[in-house]
mmCIF file of C-alpha atoms in Angstrom:
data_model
loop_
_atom_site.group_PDB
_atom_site.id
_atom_site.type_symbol
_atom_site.label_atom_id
_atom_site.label_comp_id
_atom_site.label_asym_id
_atom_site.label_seq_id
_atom_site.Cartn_x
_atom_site.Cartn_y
_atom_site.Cartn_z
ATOM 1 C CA UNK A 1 16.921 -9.432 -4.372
ATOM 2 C CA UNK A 2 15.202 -9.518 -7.751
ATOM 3 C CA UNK A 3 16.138 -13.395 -8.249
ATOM 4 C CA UNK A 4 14.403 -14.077 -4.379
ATOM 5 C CA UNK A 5 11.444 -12.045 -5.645
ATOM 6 C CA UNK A 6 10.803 -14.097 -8.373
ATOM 7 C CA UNK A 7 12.167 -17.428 -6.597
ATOM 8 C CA UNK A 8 14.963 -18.244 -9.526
ATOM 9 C CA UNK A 9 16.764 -20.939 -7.697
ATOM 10 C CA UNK A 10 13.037 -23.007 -6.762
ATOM 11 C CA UNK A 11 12.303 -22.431 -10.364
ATOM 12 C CA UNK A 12 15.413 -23.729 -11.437
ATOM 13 C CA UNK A 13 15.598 -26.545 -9.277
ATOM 14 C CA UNK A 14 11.936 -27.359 -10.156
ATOM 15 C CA UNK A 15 13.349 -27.961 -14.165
ATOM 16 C CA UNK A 16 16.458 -30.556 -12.517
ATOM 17 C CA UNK A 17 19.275 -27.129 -12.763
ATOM 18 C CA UNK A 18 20.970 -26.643 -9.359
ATOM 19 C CA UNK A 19 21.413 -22.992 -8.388
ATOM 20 C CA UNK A 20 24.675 -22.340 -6.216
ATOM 21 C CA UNK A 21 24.906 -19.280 -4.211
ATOM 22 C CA UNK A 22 28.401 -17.900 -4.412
ATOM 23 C CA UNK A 23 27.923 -15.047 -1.979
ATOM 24 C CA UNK A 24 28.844 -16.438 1.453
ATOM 25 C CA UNK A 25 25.757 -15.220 2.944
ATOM 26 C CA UNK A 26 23.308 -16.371 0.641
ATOM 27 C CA UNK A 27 25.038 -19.947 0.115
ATOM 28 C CA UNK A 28 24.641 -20.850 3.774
ATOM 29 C CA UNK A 29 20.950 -19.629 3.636
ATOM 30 C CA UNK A 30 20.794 -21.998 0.872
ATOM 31 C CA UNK A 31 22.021 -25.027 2.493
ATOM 32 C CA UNK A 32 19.639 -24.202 5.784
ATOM 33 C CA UNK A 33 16.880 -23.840 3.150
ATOM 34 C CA UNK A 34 15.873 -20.123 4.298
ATOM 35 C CA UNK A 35 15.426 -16.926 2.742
ATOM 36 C CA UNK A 36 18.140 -14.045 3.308
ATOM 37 C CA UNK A 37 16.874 -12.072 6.775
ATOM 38 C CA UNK A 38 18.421 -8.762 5.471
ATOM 39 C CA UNK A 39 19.477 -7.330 2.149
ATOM 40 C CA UNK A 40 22.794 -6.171 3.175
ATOM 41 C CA UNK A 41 23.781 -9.426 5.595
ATOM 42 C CA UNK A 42 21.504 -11.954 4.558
ATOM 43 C CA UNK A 43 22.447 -14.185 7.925
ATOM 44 C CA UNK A 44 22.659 -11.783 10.667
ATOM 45 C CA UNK A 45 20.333 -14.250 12.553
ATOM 46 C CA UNK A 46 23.329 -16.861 12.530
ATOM 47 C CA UNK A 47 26.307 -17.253 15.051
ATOM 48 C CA UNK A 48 29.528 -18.675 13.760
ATOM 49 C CA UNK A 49 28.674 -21.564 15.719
ATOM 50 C CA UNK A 50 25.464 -22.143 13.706
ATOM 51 C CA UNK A 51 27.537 -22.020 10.581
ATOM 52 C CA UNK A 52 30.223 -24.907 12.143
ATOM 53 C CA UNK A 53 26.942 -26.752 13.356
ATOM 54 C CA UNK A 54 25.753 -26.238 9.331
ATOM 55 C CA UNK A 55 29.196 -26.981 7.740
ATOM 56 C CA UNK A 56 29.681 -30.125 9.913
ATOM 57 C CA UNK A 57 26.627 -31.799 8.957
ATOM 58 C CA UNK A 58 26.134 -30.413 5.396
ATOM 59 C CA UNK A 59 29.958 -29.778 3.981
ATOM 60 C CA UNK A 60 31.412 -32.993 6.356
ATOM 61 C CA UNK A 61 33.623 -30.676 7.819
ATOM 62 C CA UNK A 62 35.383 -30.692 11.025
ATOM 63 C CA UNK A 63 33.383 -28.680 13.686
ATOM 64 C CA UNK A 64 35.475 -24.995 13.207
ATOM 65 C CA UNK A 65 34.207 -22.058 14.503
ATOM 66 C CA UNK A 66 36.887 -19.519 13.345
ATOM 67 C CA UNK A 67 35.037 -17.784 10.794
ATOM 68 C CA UNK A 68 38.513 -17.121 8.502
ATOM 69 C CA UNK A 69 38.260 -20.602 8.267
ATOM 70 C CA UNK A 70 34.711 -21.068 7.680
ATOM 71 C CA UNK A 71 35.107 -18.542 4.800
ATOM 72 C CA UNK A 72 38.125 -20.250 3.642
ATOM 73 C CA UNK A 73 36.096 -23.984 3.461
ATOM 74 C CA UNK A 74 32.777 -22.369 1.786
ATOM 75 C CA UNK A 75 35.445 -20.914 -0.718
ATOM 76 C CA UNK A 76 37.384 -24.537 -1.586
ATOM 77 C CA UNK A 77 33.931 -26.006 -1.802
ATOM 78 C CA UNK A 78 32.288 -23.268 -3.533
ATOM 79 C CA UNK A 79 35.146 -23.310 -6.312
ATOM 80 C CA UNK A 80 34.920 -27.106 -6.853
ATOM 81 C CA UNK A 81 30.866 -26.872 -7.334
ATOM 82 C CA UNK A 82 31.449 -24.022 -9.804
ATOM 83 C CA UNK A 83 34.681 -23.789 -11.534
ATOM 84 C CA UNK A 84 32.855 -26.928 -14.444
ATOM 85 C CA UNK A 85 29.821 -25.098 -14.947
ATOM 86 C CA UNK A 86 28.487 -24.419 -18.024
ATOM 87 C CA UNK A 87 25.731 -21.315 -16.874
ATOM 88 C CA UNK A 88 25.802 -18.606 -14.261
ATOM 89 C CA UNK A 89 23.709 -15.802 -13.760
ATOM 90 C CA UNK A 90 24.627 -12.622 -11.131
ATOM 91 C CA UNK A 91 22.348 -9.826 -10.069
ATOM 92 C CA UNK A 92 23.485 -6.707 -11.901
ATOM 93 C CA UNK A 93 23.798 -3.588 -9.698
ATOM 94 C CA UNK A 94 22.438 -1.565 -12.491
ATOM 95 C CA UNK A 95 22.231 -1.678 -16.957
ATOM 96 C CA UNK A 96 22.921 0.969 -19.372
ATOM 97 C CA UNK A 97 20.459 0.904 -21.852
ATOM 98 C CA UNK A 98 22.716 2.796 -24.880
ATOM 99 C CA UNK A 99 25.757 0.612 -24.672
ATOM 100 C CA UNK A 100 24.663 -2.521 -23.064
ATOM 101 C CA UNK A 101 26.622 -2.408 -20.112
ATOM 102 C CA UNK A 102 25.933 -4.397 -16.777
ATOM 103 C CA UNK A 103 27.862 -3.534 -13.685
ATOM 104 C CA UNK A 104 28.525 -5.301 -11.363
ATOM 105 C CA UNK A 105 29.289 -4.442 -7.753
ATOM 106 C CA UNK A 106 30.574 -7.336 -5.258
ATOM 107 C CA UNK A 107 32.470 -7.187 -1.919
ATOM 108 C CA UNK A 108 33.623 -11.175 -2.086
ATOM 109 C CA UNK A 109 35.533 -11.550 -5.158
ATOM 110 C CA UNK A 110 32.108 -13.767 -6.219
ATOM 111 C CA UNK A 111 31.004 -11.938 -9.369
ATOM 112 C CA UNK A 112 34.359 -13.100 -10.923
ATOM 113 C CA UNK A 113 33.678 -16.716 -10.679
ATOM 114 C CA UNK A 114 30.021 -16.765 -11.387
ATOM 115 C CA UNK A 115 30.889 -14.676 -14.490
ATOM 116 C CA UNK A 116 33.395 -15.638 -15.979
ATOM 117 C CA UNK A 117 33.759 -19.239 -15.305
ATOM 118 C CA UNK A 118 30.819 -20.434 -16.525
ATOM 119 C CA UNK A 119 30.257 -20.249 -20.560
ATOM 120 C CA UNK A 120 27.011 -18.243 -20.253
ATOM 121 C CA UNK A 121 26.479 -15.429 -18.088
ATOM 122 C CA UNK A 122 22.702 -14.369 -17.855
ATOM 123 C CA UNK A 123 22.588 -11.182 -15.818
ATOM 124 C CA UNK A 124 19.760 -10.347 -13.564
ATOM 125 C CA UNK A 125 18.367 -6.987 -13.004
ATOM 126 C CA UNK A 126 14.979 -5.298 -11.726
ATOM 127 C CA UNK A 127 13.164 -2.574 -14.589
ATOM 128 C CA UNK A 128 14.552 0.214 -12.109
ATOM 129 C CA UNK A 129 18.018 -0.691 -12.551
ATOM 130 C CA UNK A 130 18.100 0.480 -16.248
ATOM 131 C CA UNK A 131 19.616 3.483 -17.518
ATOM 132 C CA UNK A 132 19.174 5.240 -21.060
ATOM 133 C CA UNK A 133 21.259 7.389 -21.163
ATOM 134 C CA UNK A 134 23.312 10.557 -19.967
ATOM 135 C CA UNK A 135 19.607 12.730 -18.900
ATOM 136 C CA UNK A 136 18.579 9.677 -16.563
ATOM 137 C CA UNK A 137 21.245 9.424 -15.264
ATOM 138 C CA UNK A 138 21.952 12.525 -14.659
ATOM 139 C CA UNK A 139 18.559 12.746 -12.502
ATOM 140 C CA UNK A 140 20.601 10.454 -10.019
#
């Protein structure tokens, strides 16, 4: 949520750099133009037939409303979009301070592509998602 708070992808798209969101969720939030509607499942709000409505007229996809094969399209397209780009950035779950760590925690198999495909990763994390060392974390 920290890259919504600070509107990354308007910012970047104001400078000419398309942002792609490769978390399912997000990315067809992103081609409706919205903001996520919950932090866990970003488009709760949306049927599956919303999303074939969306895919038809955005993607040029047949009109499918099996969601395996909704996933399965936003995948082939998502992978074409990303697999030449130079820059990604993912949200870090949390940094360690003493060793420079990020982790990364992802359900989708999307932190892969957006971080290792690309030749720069830029990780993005709120000041509360630092750790220093063994006491903090300790505390948690």
């Amino acid at each position: 949520m920290t890259s919504e708070e600070v509107h990354l992808n308007d910012r970047l798209e104001a400078h000419g750099i398309e942002s792609v969101e490769t978390d399912l969720g997000e990315y067809i939030l992103q081609l409706l133009k919205q903001r996520p509607y919950h932090i866990i499942a970003p488009a709760l709000h949306l049927t599956r037939y919303d999303v074939a409505d969306l895919f038809e007229q955005k993607l040029g996809t047949p009109h499918d409303t099996v969601i395996e094969n909704q996933t399965r399209t936003a995948r082939a397209v998502l992978r074409g979009r990303l697999s030449a780009r130079r820059y990604g950035h993912q949200r870090a779950n949390f940094l360690v301070a003493d060793s420079g760590a990020i982790v990364l925690v992802e359900n989708e198999g999307n932190a892969r592509l957006s971080t290792s495909a690309p030749k720069v990763h830029v990780a993005i994390a709120g000041s509360r998602k630092s750790f220093r060392g063994r006491r903090t974390w300790r505390r948690f």
